[in-house]
Short mmCIF file of C-alpha atoms and ligand atoms in Angstrom, two decimals:
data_model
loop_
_atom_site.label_atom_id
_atom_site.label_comp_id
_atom_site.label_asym_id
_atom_site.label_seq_id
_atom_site.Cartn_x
_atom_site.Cartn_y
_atom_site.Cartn_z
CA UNK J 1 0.00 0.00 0.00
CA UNK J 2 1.16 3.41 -1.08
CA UNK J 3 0.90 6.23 2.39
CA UNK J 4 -0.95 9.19 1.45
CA UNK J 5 -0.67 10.92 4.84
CA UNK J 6 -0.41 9.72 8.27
CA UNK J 7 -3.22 7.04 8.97
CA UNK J 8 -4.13 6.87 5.60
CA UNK J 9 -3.29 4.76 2.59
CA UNK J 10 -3.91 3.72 -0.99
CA UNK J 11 -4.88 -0.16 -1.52
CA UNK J 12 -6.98 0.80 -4.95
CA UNK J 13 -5.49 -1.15 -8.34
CA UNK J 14 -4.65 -0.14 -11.75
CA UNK J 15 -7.16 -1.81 -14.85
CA UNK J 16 -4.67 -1.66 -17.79
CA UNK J 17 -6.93 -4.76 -19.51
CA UNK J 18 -10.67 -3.06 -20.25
CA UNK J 19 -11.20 -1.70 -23.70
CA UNK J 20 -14.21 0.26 -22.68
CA UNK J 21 -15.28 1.65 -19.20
CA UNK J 22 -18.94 1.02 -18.74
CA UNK J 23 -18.81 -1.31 -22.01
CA UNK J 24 -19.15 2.28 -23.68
CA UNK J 25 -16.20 4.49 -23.46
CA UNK J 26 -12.68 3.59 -24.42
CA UNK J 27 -9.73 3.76 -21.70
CA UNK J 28 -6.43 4.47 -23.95
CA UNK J 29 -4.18 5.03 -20.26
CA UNK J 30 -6.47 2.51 -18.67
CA UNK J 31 -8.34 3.32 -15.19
CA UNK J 32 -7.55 3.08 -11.81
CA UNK J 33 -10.01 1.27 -9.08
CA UNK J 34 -9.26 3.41 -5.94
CA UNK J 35 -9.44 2.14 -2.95
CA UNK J 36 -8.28 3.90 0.52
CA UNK J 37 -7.05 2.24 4.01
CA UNK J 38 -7.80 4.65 6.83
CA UNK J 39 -6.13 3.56 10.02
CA UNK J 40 -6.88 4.63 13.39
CA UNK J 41 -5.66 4.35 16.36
CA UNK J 42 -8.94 2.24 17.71
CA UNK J 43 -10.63 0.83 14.40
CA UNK J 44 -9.65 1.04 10.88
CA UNK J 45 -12.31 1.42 8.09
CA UNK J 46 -11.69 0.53 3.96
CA UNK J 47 -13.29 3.41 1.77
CA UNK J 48 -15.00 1.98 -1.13
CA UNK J 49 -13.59 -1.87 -2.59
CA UNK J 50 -12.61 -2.22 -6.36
CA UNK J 51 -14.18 -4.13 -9.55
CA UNK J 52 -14.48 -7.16 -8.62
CA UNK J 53 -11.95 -8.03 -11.15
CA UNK J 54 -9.12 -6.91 -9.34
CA UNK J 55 -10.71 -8.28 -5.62
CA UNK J 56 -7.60 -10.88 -5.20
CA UNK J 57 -5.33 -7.66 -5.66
CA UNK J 58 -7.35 -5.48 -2.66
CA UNK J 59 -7.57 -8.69 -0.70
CA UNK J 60 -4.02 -9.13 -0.25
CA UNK J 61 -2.95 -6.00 0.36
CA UNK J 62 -5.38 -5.71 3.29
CA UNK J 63 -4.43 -9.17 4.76
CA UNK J 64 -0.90 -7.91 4.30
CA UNK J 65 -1.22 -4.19 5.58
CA UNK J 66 -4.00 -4.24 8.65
CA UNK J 67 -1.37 -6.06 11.40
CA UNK J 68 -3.47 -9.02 11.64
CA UNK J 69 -5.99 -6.99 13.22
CA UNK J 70 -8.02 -6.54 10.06
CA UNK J 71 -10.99 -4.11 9.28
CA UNK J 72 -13.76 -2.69 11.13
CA UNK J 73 -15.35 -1.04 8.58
CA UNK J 74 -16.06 -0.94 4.79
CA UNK J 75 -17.73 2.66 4.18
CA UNK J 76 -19.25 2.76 0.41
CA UNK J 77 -19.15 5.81 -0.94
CA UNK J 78 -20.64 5.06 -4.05
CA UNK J 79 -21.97 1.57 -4.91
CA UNK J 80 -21.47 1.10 -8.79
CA UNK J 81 -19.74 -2.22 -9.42
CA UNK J 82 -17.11 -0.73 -10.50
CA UNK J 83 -16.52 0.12 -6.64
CA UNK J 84 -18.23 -2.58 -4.83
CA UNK J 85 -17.65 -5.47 -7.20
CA UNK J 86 -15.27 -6.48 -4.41
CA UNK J 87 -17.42 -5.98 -1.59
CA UNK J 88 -18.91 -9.79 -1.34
CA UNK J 89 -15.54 -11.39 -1.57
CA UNK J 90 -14.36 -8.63 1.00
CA UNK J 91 -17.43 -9.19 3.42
CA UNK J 92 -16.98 -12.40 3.70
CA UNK J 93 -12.80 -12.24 4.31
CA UNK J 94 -13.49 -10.08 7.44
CA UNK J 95 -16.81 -11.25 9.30
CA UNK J 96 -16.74 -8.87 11.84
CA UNK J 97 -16.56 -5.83 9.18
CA UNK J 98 -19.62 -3.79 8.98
CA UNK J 99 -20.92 -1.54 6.09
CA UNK J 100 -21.17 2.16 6.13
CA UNK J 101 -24.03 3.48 4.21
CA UNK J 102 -26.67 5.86 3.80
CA UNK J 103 -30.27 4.22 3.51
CA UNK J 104 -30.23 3.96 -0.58
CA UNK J 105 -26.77 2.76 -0.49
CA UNK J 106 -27.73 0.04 1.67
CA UNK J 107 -31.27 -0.36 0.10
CA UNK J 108 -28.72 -1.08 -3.09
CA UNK J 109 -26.47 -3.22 -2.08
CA UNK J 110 -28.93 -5.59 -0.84
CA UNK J 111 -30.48 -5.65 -4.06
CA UNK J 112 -26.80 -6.30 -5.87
CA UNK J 113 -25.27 -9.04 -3.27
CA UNK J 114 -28.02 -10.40 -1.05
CA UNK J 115 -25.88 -9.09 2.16
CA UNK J 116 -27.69 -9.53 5.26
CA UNK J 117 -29.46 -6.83 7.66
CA UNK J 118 -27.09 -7.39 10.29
CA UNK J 119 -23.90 -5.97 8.33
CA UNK J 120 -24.81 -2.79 8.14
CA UNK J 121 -24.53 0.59 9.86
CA UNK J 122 -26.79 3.25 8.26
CA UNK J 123 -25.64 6.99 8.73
CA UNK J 124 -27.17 10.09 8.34
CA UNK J 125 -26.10 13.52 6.65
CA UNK J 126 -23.48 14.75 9.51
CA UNK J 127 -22.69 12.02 11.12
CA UNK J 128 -19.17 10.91 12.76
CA UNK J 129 -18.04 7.75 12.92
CA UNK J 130 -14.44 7.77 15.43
CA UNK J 131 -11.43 5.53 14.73
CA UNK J 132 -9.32 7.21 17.69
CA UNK J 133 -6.96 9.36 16.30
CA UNK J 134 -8.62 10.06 13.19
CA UNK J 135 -12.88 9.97 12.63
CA UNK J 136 -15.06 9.65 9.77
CA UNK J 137 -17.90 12.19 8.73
CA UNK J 138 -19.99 11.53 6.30
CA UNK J 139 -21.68 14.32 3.82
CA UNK J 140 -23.87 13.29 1.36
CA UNK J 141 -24.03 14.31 -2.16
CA UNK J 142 -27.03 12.54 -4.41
CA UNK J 143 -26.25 11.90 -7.89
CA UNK J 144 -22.40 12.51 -7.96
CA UNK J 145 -22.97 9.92 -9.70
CA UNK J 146 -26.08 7.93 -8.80
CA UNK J 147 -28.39 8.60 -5.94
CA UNK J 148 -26.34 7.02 -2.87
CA UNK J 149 -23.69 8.74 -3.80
CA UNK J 150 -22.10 10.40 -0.40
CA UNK J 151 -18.48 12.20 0.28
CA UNK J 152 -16.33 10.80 3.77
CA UNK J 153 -14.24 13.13 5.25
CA UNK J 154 -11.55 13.11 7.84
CA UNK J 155 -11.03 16.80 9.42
CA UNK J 156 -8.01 15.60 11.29
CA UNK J 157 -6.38 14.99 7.97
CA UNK J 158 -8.15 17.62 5.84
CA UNK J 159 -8.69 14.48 3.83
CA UNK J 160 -12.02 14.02 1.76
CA UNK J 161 -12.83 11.30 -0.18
CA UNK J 162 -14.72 12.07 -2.89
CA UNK J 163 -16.86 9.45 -4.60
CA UNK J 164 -16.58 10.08 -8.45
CA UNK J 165 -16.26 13.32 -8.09
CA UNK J 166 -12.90 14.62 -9.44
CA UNK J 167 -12.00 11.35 -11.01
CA UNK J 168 -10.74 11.09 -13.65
CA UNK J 169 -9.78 8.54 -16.76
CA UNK J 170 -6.12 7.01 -16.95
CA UNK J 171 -4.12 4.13 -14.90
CA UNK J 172 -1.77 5.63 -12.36
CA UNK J 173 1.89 5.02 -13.40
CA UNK J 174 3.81 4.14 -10.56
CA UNK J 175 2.44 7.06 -7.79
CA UNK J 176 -0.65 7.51 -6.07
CA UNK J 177 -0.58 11.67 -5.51
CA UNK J 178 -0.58 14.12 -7.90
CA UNK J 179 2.92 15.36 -7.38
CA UNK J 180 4.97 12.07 -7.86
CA UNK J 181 3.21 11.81 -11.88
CA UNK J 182 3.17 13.95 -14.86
CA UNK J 183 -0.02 15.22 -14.60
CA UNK J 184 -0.83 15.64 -18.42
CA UNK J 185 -2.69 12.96 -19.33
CA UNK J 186 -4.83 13.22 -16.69
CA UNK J 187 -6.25 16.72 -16.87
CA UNK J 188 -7.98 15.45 -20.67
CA UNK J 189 -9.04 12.33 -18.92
CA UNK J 190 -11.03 14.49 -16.88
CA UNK J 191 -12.60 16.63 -19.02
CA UNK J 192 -13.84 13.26 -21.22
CA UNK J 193 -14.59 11.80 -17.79
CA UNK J 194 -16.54 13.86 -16.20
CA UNK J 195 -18.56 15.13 -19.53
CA UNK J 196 -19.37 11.35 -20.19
CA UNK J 197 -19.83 9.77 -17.33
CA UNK J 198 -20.90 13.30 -14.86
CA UNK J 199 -22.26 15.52 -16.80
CA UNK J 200 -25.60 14.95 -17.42
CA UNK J 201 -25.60 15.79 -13.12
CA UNK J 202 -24.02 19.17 -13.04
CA UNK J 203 -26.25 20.91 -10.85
CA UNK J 204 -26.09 17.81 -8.25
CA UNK J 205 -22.14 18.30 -8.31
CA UNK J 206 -22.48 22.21 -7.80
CA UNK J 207 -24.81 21.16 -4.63
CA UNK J 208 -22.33 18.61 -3.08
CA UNK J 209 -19.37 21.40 -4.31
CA UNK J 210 -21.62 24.22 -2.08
CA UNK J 211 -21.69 21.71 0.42
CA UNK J 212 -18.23 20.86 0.86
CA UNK J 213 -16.90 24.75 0.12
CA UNK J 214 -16.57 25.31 3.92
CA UNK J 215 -14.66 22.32 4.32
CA UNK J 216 -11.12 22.58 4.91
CA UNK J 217 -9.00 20.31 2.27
CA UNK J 218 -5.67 19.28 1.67
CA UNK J 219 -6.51 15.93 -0.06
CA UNK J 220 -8.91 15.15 -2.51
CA UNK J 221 -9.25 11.69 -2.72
CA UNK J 222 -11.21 9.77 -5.85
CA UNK J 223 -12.44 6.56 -6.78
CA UNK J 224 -10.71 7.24 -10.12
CA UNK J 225 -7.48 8.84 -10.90
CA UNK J 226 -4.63 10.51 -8.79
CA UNK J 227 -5.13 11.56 -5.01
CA UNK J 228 -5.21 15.58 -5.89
CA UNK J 229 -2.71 17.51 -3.58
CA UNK J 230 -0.91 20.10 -5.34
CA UNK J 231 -3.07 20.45 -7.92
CA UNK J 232 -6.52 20.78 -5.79
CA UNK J 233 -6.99 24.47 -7.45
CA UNK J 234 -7.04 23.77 -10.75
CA UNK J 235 -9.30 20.52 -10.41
CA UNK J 236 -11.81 21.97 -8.48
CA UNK J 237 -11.95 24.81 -10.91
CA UNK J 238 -12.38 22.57 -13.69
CA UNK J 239 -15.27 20.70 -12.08
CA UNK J 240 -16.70 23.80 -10.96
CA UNK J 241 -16.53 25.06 -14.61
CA UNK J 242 -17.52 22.01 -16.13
CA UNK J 243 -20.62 21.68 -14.02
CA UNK J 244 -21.43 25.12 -14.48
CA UNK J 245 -21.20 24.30 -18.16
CA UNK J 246 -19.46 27.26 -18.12
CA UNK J 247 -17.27 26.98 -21.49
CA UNK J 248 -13.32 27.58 -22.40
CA UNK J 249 -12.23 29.71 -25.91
CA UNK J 250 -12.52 27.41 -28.43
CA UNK J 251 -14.92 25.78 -31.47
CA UNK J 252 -15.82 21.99 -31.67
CA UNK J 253 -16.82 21.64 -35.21
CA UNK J 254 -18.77 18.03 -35.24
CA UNK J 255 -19.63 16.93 -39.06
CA UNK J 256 -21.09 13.83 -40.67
CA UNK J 257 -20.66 13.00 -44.48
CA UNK J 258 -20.88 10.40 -46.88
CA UNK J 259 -18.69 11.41 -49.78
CA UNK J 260 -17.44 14.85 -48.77
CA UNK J 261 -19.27 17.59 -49.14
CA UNK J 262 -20.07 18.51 -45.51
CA UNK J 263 -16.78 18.01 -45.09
CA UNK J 264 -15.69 20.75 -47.75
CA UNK J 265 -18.34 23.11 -45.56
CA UNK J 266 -16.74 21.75 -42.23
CA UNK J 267 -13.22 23.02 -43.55
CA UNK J 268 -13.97 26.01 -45.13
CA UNK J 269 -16.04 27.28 -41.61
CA UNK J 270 -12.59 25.86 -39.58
CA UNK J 271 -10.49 28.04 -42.49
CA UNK J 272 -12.63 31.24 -41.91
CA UNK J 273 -12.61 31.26 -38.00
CA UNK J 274 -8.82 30.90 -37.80
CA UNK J 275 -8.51 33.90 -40.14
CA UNK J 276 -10.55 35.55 -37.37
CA UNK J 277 -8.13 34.31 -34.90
CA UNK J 278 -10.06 31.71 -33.18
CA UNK J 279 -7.07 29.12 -32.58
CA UNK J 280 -8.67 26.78 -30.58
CA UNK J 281 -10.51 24.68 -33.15
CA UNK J 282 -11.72 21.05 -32.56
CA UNK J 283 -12.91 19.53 -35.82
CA UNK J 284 -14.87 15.73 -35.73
CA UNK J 285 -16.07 12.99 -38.40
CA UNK J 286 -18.82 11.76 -36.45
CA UNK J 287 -17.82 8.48 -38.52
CA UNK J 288 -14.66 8.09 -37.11
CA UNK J 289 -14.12 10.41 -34.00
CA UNK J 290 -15.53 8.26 -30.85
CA UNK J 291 -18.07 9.60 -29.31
CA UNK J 292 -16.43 10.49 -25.94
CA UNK J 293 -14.25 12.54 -27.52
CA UNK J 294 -17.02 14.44 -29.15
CA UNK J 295 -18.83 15.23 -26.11
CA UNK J 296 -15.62 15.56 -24.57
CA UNK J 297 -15.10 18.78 -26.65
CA UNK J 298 -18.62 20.32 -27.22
CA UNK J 299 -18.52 20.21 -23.57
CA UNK J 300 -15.49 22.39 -23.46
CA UNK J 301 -15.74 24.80 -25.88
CA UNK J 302 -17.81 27.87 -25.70
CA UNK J 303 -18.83 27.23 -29.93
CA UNK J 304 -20.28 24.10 -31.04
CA UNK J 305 -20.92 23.85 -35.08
CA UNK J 306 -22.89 21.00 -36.45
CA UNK J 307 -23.19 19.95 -39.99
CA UNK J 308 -24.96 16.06 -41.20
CA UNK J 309 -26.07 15.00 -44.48
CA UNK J 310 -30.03 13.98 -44.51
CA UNK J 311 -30.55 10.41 -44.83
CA UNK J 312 -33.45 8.35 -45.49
CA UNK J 313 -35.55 11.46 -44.80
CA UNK J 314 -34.06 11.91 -41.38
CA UNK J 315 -30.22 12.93 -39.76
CA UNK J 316 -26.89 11.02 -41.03
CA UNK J 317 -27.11 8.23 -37.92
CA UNK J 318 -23.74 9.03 -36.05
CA UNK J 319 -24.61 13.34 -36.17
CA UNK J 320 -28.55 11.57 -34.65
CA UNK J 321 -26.62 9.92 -32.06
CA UNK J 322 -24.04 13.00 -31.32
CA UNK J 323 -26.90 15.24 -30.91
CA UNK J 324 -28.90 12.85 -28.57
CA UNK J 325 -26.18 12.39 -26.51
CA UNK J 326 -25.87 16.28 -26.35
CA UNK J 327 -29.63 16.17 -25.27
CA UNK J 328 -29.38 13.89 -22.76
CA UNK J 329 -26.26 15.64 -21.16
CA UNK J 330 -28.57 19.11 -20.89
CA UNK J 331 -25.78 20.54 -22.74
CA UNK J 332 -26.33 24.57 -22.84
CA UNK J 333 -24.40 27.85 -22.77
CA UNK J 334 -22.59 26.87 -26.58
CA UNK J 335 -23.05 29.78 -29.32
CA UNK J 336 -24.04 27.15 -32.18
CA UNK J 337 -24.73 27.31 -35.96
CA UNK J 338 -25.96 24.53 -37.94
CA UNK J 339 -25.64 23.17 -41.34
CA UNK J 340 -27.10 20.64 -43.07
CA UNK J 341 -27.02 18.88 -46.57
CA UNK J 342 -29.36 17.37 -49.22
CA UNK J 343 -29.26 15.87 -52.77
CA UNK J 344 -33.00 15.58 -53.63
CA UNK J 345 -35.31 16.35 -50.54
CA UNK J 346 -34.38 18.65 -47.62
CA UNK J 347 -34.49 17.10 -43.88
CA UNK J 348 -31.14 16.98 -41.61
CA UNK J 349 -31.27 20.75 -40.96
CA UNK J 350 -35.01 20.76 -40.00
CA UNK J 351 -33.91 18.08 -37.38
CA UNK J 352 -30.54 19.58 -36.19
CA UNK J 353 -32.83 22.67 -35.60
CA UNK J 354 -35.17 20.06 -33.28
CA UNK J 355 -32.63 19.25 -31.30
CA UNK J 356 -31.60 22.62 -30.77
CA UNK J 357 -34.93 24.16 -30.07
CA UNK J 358 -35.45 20.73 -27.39
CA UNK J 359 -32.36 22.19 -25.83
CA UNK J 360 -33.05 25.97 -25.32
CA UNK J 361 -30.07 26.89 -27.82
CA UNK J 362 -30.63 29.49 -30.40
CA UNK J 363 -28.58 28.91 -33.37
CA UNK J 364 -26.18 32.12 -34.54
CA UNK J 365 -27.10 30.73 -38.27
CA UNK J 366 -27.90 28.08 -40.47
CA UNK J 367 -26.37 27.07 -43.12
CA UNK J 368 -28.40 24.41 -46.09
CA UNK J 369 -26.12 22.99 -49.22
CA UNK J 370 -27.69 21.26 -51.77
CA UNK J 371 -25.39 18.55 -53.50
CA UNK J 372 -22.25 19.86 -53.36
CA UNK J 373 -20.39 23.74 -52.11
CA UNK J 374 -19.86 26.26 -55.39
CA UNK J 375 -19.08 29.61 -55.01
CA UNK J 376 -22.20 30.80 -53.70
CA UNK J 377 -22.29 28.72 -50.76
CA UNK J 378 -19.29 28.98 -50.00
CA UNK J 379 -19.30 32.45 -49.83
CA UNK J 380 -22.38 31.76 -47.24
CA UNK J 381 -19.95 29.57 -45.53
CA UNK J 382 -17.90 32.46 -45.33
CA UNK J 383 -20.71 34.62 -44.00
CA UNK J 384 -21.95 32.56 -41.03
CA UNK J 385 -18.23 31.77 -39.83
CA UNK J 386 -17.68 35.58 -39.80
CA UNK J 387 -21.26 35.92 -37.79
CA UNK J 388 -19.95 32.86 -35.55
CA UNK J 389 -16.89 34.53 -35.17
CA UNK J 390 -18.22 37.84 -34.00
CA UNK J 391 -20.96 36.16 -31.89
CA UNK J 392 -18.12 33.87 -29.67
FE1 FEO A 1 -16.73 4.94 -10.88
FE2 FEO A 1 -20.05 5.95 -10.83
O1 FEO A 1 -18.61 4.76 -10.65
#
């Protein structure tokens, strides 16, 4: 186990083997499990397990590391499987353990692994739970990600741990904390991370980060990605921005085609706003751009352009699924034009503007090509960049 600070450790494990985090979102740096060892001078409690992938890992670390005296407490944060996969195999290792929870966490944990009444502890918004030298206190924050979800802190440390909250994509190579890694990988996991797999619950996280503003922090401690110690400005501030859906500078231009001619509209918009010095430009093929990355990025960036084919009377399929998934997230503050194109019959604009109206997002301008871009359109391509531009 890797210290963190005095009483606490790390005993969380690295998954360098999944392709795709929730079956849906690809992990090029892996993730990381976290799991944290908090030992007092009376009792020591295990925040959140691991998948249960990765249980034999967790198990012998905490045969190896609790001095024989082994644990008096399992407190679950958060109960996706991806945190309490473990928790059966680790239940049964230490009978006399008993499980932390609020009363949905332990409503849903009986419902995943049949555990029995008598394991549990149920605690309230508030309360302490003392370990000697160090003591728990529990604050809880719904839907950070799911409804149980809840924050543990320890003021003796200035420790809290965090749930999902402030995770983050990406395996940890070799450290635990923030300052024994390059951080750089990490700060774009985030951003995909928390628009994918967060970000439909931004107002939830602003309650939980109103909640915790008064609390004094040193460590922020994750069920994904590095403990956050030297950097604990600049992630908060990203979360708070992110779930503000307050935007950076910058365009994401997101386009579907079939033989090119979106694409030619996508490039010459992209062309026009770098002449007007907009340098932070994000350009997609909804064809072959994965999807987290395209969230990733419309979530980011203040301007969000969208151009699709129609086809079979409707939107190009992968621009239908971007802008569902842009739906679904409550996406808003973006200054966003549209374009759409057509051979014989008109329809993928009409629907872009659907989604738009659904949304509460007025489009700049609109853009409509039929067949393919001559010298008129273009010089409407021109036209609605420079409004774009202007309107950023
Ligand atoms: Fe990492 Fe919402 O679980």
């Amino acid at each position: 186990m890797i210290r963190i600070t005095n009483s606490i450790f790390y005993c969380g494990v690295n998954d360098r083997d999944t392709h795709l985090f929730e079956n849906l979102w690809p992990l090029p740096y892996g993730v990381s499990y976290n799991s944290y060892l908090v030992k007092g001078s009376d009792k020591t409690a295990l925040i959140d397990t691991v998948h249960e992938n990765y249980v034999a890992s967790l198990l012998t670390h905490l045969r190896a590391d609790t001095d024989g005296k082994g644990i008096d407490y399992l407190v679950v944060n958060h109960v996706e499987p991806d945190h309490s996969g473990a928790l059966p195999t680790i239940v049964a290792a230490f009978p006399e353990l008993k499980i932390i929870g609020n009363r949905q966490t332990i409503g849903m944990l009986k419902g995943f692994y049949g555990i029995d009444d008598d394991r549990f502890i149920e605690i309230k918004e508030g309360d302490t739970l003392p370990l000697g030298d160090v003591s728990l206190k529990f604050i809880i924050t719904p839907m950070v990600h799911w409804p149980e979800t809840m924050m543990t802190y320890v003021p003796e440390r200035k420790l809290l741990f965090t749930g999902d909250a402030f995770g983050c994509f990406g395996a940890l190579n070799g450290g635990v904390l923030d300052s024994s890694m390059d951080m750089s990988i990490y700060f774009d996991e985030m951003y995909r991370y928390y628009s994918n797999i967060v970000g439909k619950y931004g107002r939830f996280v602003q309650q939980a980060l109103t909640k915790t503003s008064g609390v004094e922090i040193e460590f922020l401690c994750s069920t994904h990605g590095p403990v956050w110690h030297d950097n604990l400005k600049e992630v908060a501030g990203i979360y708070d921005r992110l779930s503000r859906y307050e935007p950076e500078e910058g365009v994401t231009i997101i386009y579907g085609t079939m033989y090119g001619n979106t694409t030619a509209v996508a490039e010459a918009m992209a062309q026009r706003l770098c002449e007007h010095g907009v340098r932070n430009i994000r350009i997609h093929n909804a064809s072959k751009s994965h999807m987290s990355n395209m969230i990733s990025d419309a979530f980011r960036y203040k301007g969000l352009i969208v151009g699709a084919p129609t086809y079979s009377m409707s939107l190009f399929p992968p621009i239908e699924e971007f802008m569902k998934a842009m739906e679904t997230r409550e996406i808003k503050n973006k200054t966003v034009a549209l374009f759409g194109s057509f051979t014989w019959a008109s329809a993928s604009l009409k629907k872009l503007l659907e989604y738009t109206q659904r949304m509460g997002l007025e489009p700049v301008g609109t853009l409509e090509l039929r067949q393919s871009i001559d010298d008129a359109t273009l010089s409407q391509v021109r036209q609605l960049a420079d409004t774009f531009a202007s309107s950023l």
